[in-house]
Coordinates of C-alpha atoms in Angstrom, one line a residue:
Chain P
X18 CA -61.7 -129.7 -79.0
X19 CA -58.8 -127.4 -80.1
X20 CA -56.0 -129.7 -79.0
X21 CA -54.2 -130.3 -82.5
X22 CA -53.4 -134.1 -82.4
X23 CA -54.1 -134.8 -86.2
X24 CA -51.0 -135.4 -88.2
X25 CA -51.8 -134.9 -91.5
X26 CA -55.7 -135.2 -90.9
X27 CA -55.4 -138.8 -89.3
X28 CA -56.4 -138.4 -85.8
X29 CA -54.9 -140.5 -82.8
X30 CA -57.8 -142.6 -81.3
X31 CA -58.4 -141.1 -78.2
X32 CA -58.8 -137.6 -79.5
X33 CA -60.5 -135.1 -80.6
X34 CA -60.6 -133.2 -83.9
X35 CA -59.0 -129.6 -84.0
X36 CA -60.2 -126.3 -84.6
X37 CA -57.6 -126.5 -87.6
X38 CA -58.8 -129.5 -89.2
X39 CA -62.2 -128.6 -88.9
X40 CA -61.9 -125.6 -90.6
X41 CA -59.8 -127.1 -93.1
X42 CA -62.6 -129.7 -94.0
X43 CA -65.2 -127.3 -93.6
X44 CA -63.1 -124.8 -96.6
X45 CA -62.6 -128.1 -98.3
X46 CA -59.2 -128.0 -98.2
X47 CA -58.2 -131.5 -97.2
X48 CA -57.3 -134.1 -99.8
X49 CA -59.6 -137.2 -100.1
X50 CA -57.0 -139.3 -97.3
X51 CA -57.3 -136.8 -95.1
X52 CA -61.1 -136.2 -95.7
X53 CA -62.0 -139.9 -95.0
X54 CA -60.1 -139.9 -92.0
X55 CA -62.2 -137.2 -90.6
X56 CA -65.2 -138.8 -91.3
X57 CA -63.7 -142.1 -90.3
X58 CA -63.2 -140.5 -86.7
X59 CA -66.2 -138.7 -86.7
X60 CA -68.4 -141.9 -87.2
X61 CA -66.8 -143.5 -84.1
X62 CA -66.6 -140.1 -82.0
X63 CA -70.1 -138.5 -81.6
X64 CA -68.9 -135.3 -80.1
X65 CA -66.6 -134.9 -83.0
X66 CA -69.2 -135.4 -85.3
X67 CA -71.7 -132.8 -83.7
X68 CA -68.9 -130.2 -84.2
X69 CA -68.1 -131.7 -87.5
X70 CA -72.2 -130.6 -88.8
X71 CA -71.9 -127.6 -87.1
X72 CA -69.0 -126.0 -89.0
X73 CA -70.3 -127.5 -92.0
X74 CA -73.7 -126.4 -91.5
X75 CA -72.4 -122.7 -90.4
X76 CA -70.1 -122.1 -93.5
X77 CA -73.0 -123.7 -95.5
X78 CA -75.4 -120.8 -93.8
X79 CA -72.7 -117.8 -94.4
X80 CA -72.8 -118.7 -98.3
X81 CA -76.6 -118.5 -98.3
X82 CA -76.6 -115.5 -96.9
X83 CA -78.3 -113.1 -99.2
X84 CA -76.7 -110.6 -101.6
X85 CA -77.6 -107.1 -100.8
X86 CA -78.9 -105.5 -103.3
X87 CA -77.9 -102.7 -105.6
X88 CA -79.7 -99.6 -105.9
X89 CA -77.6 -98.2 -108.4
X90 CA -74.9 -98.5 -110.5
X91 CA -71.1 -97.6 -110.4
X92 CA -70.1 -97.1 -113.5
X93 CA -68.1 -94.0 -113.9
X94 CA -69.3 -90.8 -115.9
X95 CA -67.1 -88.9 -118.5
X96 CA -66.7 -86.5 -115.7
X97 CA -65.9 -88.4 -113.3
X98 CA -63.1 -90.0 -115.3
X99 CA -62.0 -86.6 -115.8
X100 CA -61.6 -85.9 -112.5
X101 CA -58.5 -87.2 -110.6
X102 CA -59.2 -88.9 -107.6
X103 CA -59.6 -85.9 -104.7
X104 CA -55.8 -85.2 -103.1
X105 CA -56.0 -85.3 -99.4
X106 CA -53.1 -84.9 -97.3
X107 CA -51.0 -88.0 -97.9
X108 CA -51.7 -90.3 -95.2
X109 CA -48.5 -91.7 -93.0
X110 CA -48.7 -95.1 -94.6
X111 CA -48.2 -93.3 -98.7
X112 CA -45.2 -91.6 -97.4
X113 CA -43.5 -94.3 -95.7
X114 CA -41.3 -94.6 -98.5
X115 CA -40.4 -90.9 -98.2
X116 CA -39.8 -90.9 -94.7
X117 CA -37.7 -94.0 -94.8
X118 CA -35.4 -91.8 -97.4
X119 CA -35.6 -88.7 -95.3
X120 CA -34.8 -90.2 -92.1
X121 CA -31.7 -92.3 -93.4
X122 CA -30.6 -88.9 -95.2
X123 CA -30.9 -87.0 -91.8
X124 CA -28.9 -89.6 -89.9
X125 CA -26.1 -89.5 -92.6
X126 CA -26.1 -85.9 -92.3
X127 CA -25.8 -85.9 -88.5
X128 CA -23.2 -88.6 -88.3
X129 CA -21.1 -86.4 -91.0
X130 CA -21.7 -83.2 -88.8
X131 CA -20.4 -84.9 -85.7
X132 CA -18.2 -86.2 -87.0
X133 CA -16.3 -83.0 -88.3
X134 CA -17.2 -81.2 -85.3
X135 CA -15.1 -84.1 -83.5
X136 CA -12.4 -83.7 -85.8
X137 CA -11.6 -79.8 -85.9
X138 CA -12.0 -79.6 -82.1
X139 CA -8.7 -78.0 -80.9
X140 CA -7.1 -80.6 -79.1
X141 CA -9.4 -82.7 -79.3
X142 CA -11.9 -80.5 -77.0
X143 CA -12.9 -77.5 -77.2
X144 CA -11.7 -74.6 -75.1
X145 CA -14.8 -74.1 -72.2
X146 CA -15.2 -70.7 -70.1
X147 CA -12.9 -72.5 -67.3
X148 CA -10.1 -73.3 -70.3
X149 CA -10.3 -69.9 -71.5
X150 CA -9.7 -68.6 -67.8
X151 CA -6.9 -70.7 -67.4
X152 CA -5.0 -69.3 -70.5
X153 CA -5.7 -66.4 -69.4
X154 CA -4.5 -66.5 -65.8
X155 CA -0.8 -66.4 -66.3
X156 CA -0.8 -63.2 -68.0
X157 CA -3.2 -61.8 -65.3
X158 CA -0.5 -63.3 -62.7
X159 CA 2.4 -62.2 -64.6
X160 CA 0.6 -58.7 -65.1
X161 CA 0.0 -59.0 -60.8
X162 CA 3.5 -59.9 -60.2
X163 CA 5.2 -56.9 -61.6
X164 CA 2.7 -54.9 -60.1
X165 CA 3.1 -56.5 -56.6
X166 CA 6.9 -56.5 -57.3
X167 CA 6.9 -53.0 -57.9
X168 CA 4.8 -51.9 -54.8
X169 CA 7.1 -54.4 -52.3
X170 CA 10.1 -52.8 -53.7
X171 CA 9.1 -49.3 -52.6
X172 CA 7.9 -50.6 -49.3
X173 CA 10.9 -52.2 -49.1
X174 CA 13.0 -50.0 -50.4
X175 CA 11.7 -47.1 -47.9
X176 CA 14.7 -46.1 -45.9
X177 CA 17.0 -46.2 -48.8
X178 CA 14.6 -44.2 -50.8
X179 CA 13.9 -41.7 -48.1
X180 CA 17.8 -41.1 -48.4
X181 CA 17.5 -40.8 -52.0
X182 CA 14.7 -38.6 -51.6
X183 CA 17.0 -36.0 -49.6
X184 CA 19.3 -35.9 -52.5
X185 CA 17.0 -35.8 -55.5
X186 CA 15.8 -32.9 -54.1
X187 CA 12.6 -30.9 -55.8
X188 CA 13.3 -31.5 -59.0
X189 CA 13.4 -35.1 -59.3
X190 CA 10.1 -34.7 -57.3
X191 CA 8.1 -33.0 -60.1
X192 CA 9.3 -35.1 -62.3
X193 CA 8.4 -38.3 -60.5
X194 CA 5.2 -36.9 -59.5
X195 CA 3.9 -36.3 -63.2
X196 CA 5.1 -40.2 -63.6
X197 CA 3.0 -40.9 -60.8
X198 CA 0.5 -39.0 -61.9
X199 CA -0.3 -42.0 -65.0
X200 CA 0.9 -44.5 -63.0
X201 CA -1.4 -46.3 -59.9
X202 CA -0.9 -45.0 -57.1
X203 CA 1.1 -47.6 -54.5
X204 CA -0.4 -47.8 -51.3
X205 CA 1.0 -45.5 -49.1
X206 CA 2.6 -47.2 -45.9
X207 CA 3.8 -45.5 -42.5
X208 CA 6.8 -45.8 -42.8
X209 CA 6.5 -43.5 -46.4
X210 CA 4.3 -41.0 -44.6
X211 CA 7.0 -41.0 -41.8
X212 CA 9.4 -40.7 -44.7
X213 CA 8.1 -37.5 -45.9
X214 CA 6.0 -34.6 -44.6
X215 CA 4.2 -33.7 -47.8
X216 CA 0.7 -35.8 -48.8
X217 CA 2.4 -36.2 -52.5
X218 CA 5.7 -37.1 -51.9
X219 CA 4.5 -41.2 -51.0
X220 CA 3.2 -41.6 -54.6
X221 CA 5.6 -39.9 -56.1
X222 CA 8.5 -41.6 -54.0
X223 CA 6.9 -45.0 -55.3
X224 CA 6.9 -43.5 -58.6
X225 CA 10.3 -42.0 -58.1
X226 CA 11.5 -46.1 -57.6
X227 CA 9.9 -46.6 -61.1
X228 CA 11.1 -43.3 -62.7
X229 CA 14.7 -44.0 -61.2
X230 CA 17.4 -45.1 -63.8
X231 CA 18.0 -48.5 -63.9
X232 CA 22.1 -48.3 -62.4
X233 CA 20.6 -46.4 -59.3
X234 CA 18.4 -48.8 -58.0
X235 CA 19.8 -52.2 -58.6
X236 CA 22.7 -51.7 -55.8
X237 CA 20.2 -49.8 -53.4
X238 CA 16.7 -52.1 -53.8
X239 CA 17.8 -55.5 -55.1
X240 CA 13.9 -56.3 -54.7
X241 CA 12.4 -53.6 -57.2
X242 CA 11.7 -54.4 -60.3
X243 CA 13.0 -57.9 -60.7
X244 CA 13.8 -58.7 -64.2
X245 CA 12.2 -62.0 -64.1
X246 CA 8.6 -60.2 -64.9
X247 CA 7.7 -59.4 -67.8
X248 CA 7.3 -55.5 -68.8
X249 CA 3.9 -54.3 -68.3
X250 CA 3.6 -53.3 -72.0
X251 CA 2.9 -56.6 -73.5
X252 CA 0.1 -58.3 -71.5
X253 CA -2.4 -55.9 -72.1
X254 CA -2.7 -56.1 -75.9
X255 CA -2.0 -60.3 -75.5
X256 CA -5.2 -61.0 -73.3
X257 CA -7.6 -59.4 -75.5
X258 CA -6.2 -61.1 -78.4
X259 CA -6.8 -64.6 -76.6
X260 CA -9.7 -63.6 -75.2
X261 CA -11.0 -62.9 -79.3
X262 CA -9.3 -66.2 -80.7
X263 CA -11.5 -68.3 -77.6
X264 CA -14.3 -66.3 -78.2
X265 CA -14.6 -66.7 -81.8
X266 CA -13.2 -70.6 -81.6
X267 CA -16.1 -70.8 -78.5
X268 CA -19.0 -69.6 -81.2
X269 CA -17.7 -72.0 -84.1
X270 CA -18.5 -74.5 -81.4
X271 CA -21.5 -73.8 -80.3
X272 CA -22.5 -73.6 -84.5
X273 CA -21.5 -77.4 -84.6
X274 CA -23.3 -78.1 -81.3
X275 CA -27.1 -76.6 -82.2
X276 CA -26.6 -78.1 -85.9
X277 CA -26.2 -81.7 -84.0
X278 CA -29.1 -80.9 -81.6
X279 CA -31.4 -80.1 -84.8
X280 CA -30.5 -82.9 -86.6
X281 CA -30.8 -85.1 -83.3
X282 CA -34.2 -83.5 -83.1
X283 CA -35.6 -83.8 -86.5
X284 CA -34.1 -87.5 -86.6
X285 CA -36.1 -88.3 -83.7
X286 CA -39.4 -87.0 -85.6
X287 CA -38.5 -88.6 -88.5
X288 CA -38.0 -92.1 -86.6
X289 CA -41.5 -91.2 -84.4
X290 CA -43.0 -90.4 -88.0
X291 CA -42.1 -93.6 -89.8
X292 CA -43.0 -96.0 -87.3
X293 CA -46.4 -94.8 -86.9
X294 CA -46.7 -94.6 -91.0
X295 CA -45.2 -98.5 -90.8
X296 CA -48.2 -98.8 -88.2
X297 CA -50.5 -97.3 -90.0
X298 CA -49.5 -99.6 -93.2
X299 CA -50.0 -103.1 -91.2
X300 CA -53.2 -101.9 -89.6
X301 CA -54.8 -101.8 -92.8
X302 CA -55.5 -105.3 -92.7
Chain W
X3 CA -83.2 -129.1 -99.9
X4 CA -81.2 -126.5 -99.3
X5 CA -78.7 -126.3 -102.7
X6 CA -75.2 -127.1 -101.4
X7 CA -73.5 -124.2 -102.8
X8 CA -70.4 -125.6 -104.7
X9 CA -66.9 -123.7 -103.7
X10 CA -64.2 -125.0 -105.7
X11 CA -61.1 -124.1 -104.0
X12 CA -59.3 -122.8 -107.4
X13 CA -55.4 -122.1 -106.7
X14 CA -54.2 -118.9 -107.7
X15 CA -53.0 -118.2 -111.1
X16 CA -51.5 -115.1 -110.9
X17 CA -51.0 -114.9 -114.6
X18 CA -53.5 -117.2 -116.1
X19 CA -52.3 -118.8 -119.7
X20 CA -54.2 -118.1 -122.5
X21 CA -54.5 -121.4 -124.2
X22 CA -57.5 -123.2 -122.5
X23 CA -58.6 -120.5 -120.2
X24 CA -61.7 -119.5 -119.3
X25 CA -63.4 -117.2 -122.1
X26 CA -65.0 -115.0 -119.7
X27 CA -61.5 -115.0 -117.8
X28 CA -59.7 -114.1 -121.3
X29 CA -62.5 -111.4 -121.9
X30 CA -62.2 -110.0 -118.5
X31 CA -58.3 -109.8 -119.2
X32 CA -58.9 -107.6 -122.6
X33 CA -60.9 -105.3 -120.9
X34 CA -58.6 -105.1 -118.4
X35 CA -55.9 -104.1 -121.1
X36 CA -58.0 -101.7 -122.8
X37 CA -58.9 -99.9 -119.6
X38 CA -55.3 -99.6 -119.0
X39 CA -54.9 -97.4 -122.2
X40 CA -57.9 -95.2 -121.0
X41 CA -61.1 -96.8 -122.6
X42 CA -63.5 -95.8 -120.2
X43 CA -65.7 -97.8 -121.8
X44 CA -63.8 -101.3 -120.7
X45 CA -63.6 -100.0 -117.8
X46 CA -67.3 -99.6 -117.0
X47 CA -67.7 -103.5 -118.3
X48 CA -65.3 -104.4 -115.4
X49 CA -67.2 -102.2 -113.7
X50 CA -70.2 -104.0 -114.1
X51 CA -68.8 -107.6 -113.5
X52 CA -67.6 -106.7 -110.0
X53 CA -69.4 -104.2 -108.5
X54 CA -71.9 -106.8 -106.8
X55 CA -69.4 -108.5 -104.8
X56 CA -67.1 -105.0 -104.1
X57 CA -70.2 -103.3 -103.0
X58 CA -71.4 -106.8 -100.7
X59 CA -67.9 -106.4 -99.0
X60 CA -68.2 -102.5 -98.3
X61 CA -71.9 -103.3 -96.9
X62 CA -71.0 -106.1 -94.6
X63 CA -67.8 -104.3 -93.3
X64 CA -69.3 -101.6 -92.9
X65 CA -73.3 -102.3 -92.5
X66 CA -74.4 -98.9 -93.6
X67 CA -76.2 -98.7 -97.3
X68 CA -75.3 -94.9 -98.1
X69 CA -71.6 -95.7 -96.5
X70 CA -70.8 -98.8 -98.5
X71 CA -71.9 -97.2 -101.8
X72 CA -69.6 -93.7 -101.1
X73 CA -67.3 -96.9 -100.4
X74 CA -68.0 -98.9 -103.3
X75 CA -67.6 -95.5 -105.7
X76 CA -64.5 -94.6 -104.2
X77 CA -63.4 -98.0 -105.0
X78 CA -64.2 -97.7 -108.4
X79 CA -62.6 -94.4 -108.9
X80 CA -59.5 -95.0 -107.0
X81 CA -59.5 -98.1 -109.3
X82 CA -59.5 -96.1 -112.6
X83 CA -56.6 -94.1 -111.6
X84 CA -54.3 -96.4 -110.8
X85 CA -55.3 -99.1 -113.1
X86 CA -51.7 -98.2 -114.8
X87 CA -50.6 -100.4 -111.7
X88 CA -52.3 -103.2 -111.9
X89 CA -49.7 -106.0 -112.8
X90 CA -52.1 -108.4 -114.1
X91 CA -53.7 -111.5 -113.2
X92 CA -57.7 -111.7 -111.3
X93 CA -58.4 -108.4 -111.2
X94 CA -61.2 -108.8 -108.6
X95 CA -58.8 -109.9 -105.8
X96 CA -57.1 -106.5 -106.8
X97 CA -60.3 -104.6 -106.6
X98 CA -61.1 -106.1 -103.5
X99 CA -58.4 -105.0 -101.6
X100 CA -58.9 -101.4 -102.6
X101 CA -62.4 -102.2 -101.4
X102 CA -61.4 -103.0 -97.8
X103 CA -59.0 -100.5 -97.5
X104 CA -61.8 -97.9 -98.6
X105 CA -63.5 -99.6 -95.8
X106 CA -60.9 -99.7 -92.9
X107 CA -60.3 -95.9 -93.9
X108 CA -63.9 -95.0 -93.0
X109 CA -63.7 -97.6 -90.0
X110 CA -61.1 -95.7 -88.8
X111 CA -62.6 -92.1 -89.7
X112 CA -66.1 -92.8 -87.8
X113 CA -65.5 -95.1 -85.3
X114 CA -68.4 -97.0 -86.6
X115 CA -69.8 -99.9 -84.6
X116 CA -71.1 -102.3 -87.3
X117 CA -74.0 -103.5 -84.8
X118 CA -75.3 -100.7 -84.0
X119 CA -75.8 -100.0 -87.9
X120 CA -77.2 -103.4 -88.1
X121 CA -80.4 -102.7 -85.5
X122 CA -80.9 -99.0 -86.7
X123 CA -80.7 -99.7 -90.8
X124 CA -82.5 -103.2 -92.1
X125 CA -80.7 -103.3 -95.5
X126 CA -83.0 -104.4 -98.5
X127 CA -82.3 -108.2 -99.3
X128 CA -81.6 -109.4 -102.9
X129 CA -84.6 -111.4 -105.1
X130 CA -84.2 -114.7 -104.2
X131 CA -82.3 -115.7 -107.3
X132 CA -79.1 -114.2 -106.1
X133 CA -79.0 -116.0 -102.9
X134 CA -78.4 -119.5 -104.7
X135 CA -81.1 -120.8 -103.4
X136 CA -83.9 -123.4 -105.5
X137 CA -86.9 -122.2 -106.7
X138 CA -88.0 -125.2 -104.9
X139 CA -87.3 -124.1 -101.8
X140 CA -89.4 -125.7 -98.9
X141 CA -91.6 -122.5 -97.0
X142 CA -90.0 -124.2 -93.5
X143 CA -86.9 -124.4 -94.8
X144 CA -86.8 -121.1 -96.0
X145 CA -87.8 -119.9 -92.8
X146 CA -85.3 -121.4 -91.2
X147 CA -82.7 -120.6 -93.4
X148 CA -83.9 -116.6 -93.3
X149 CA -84.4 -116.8 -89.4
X150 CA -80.7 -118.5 -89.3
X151 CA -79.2 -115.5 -91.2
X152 CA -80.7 -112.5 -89.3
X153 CA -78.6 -114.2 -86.1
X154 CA -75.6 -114.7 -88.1
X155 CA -75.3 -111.5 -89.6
X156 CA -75.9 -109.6 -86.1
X157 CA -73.4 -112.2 -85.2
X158 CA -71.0 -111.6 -88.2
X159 CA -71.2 -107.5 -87.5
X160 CA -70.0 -108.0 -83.5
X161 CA -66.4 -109.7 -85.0
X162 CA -63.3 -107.7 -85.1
X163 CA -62.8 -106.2 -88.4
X164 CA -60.5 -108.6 -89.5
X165 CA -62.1 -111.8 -89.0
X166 CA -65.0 -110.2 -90.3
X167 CA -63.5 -109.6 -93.5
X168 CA -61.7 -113.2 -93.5
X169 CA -65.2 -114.7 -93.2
X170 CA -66.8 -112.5 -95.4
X171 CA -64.0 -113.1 -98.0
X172 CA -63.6 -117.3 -97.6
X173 CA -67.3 -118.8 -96.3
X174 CA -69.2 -115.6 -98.3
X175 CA -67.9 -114.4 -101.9
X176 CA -66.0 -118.0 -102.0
X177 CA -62.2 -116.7 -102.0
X178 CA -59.6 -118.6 -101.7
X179 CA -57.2 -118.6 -98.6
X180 CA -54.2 -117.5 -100.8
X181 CA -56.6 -114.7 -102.5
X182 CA -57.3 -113.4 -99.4
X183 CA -53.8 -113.4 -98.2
X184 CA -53.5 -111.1 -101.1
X185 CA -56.2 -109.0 -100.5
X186 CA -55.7 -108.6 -97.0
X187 CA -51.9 -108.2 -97.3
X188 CA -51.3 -111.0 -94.5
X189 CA -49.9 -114.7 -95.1
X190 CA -51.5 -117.4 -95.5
X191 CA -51.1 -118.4 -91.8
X192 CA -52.5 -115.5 -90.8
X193 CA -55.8 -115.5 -92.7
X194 CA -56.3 -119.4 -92.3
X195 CA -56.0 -118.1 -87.5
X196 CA -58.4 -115.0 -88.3
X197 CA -61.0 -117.6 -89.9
X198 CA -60.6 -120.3 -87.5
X199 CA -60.9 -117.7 -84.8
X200 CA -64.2 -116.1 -86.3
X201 CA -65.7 -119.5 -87.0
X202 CA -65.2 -120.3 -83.6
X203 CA -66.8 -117.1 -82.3
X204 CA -69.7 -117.3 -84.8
X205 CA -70.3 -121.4 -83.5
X206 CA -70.1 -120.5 -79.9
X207 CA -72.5 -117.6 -80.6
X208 CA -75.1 -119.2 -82.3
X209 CA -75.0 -122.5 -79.8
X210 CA -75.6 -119.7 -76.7
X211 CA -78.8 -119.4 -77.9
X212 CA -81.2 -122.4 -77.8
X213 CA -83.3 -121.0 -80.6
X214 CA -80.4 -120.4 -82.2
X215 CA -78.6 -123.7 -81.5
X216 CA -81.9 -125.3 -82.9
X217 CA -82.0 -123.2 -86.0
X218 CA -78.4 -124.6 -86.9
X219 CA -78.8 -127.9 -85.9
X220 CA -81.9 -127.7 -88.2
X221 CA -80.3 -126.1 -91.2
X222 CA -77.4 -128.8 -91.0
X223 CA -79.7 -131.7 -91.2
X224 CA -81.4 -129.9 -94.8
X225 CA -77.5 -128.9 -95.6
X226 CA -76.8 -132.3 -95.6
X227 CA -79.8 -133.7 -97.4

């Protein structure tokens, strides 16, 4: 029975009325061709005409049906016309409108915040804890290497400085040793210790190779203090000045990324929001 | 016997032409206007035209007296504030679908089930004057007729809401399909599956029954007559 073979409420011989047409005659809404092929069909088909009555006969009872009745009227009072209509929390269907506005406003927000955190990036990518090391790392080996250089050279420089040591006599010692003194200590080797009898005289022989004129040493210790490192001076006040610049570059950063996250965040509760108000909207009928 | 109550399948006129129109439709559209400018006294007319067949759609959604008259108030009031919205043409259409939103709102609220309403609150029935029926009325037929309609409304109050309200709107209070497209927000389409479906649910509940299959077969014979 709710094959649709009708075209245009003639039915194929053979077949059966639909559901649709039924209903359709039933609501009276077939013309007067289509009408009298219905009832052409259902004089020749009996089940067809059984189903036929019964719609007829059950949208016939749903209009009898009786009316309840009123025990009052609804007309509205001065005061009631007065009063505006009781403001309960908006439900999600009112404020789809707002929410479609607010969640198209957030998402143009975020795509303009990522998309000038992607453009002021230095270099295209900003500078991580690794990155920052790295920059840092040649001063630190720079720093190392004239410190290293320094030591090896009075190591190396130990038999030739144990002569020099003879001739400098005390004097150049106190000297050296108050330049020792606010320098770091060199470790002390044998061969320093076999140098000299007295517990000061290896740090202050190291720091008699740093204290030494410059013409002295060159021709006796080719290995101290090579002039392809850079004087301890500088690097100190250079790291802490790139360690500020990445630090400060590192938080602007970091302000871009938790601004994208919060946007992401509230655009995702906007979105959650406005398809449970659309929802809401087409379950109401 | 039983008066075949006429349905004539109007289209809509969403704006309905003065010249040659109904005089009660033309009246209804004054008071419509004068409610717009704040005459509370138009509106109470309007009032007064409609509120039998808003307050026979709240009861049979939602088969509770006391609910379907807080419904049927509500209606009414959240009609007269935003009246200024109302675009023109039938203004019942308009009223009803505040109606049945009223009523899916308190659906929703209490979780009601319709048939256990039904069983627990007999609602009073109308004199027999409203019911279309003929003064002439045969006792058996009446009977049957009355028997018939205590199945189909336990019947009517098991269907999903919205079949319920397609049937209610279309074989009921007479609406068109395209009216209760409007009313129901839904196309055409849509309204003419949700009837076929509850027709078909209806039919095949009434013919489970053999008493009830009798009572049908019995009030199509007198339909017909």
């Amino acid at each position: 029975m709710s094959e649709d073979r009708t075209t245009n409420g003639h039915t194929a011989p053979g077949t059966h009325l639909s559901d649709a047409t039924l209903n359709d005659f039933a609501s009276g809404r077939l013309d007067e061709a289509a009408r009298a092929s219905v009832l052409r069909h259902a004089a020749a088909c009996p089940e067809c005409a059984g189903a036929l009555r019964d719609y007829t006969a059950l949208r016939g009872a749903l209009g009898s049906l009786p009316a309840p009745r009123l025990r009052r009227s609804f007309q509205l009072s001065e005061e009631q016309a007065r009063v505006k209509v009781r403001r309960r929390l908006p439900t999600l269907a009112s404020a789809l409108p707002a929410l479609r506005a607010a969640t198209i406003a957030v998402a143009l927000l975020l795509l303009v915040v990522a998309g000038v955190d992607r453009l002021t990036a230095p270099g295209g990518k900003a500078p991580s804890n690794a990155n920052f090391a790295a920059m840092a790392a040649p001063t630190q080996t720079a720093t190392s290497v004239a410190i290293n250089s320094v030591s090896d050279g009075a190591a190396n420089t130990t038999p030739t400085q144990a002569s020099l040591g003879e001739t400098s006599g005390a004097e150049s010692r106190s000297e050296t040793s108050q330049a020792a003194s606010a320098i770091a200590p060199a470790p002390a080797s044998g061969s320093l210790n076999a140098g000299s009898a007295s517990e000061g005289a290896a740090p202050s022989n190291a720091a008699a190779k740093i204290a030494l004129p410059p013409e002295a040493t060159p021709a006796s210790s080719p290995s101290v203090a090579p002039t392809t490192a850079p004087s301890p001076s500088p690097t100190p006040i250079a790291t802490p000045a790139v360690a500020i610049a990445a630090a400060s570059s590192g938080s602007d950063r970091m302000g871009w990324r938790v601004a994208e996250l919060g946007l992401g965040l509230l655009l995702l509760w906007l979105l959650v929001s406005y398809v449970g108000a659309w929802q809401s909207s087409r379950s109401r009928i | 016997m039983f008066r075949r109550r006429s349905r004539e399948e109007t289209p809509p006129s969403p704006q309905p032409s003065a010249a040659g129109a109904d005089p009660e439709l033309l009246q209804g559209l004054r008071l419509v206007e004068a409610a717009k400018r704040g005459d509370l006294p138009s509106f109470n007319a309007l009032v007064v035209r409609h509120e039998r067949p808003v307050y026979a759609v709240c009861f049979r959604m939602l088969r509770d007296q006391m609910a379907a008259e807080d419904a049927t108030q509500d209606c009414f009031l959240k009609a007269w504030s935003s009246i200024g919205s109302f675009r023109g043409g039938l203004f019942r259409p308009w009223l009803l679908r505040i109606a049945a939103n009223r009523c899916y709102d308190v659906i929703r609220a209490k979780g009601r089930r319709p048939v256990d309403s039904l069983d627990a609150m007999p609602f009073e029935i109308e004199p027999e004057w409203s019911s279309q029926s003929r003064g002439d009325e045969h006792p058996e037929e009446h009977a049957v007729r009355r028997e018939l309609s205590r199945h189909l409304e336990q019947a009517l109050a098991a269907l999903p809401d919205d079949q319920r309200l397609a049937v209610i709107l279309s074989d009921i209070e007479g609406r068109s399909y395209e009216e209760i497209a409007e009313i129901m927000g839904a196309a055409v389409g849509t309204v003419k599956s949700r009837l076929s479906r509850a027709r078909a649910k209806l039919h095949e509940s009434l013919r489970a029954q053999p008493e009830q299959r009798e009572l049908l077969e019995r009030f199509g014979r007198h339909y017909d007559e």
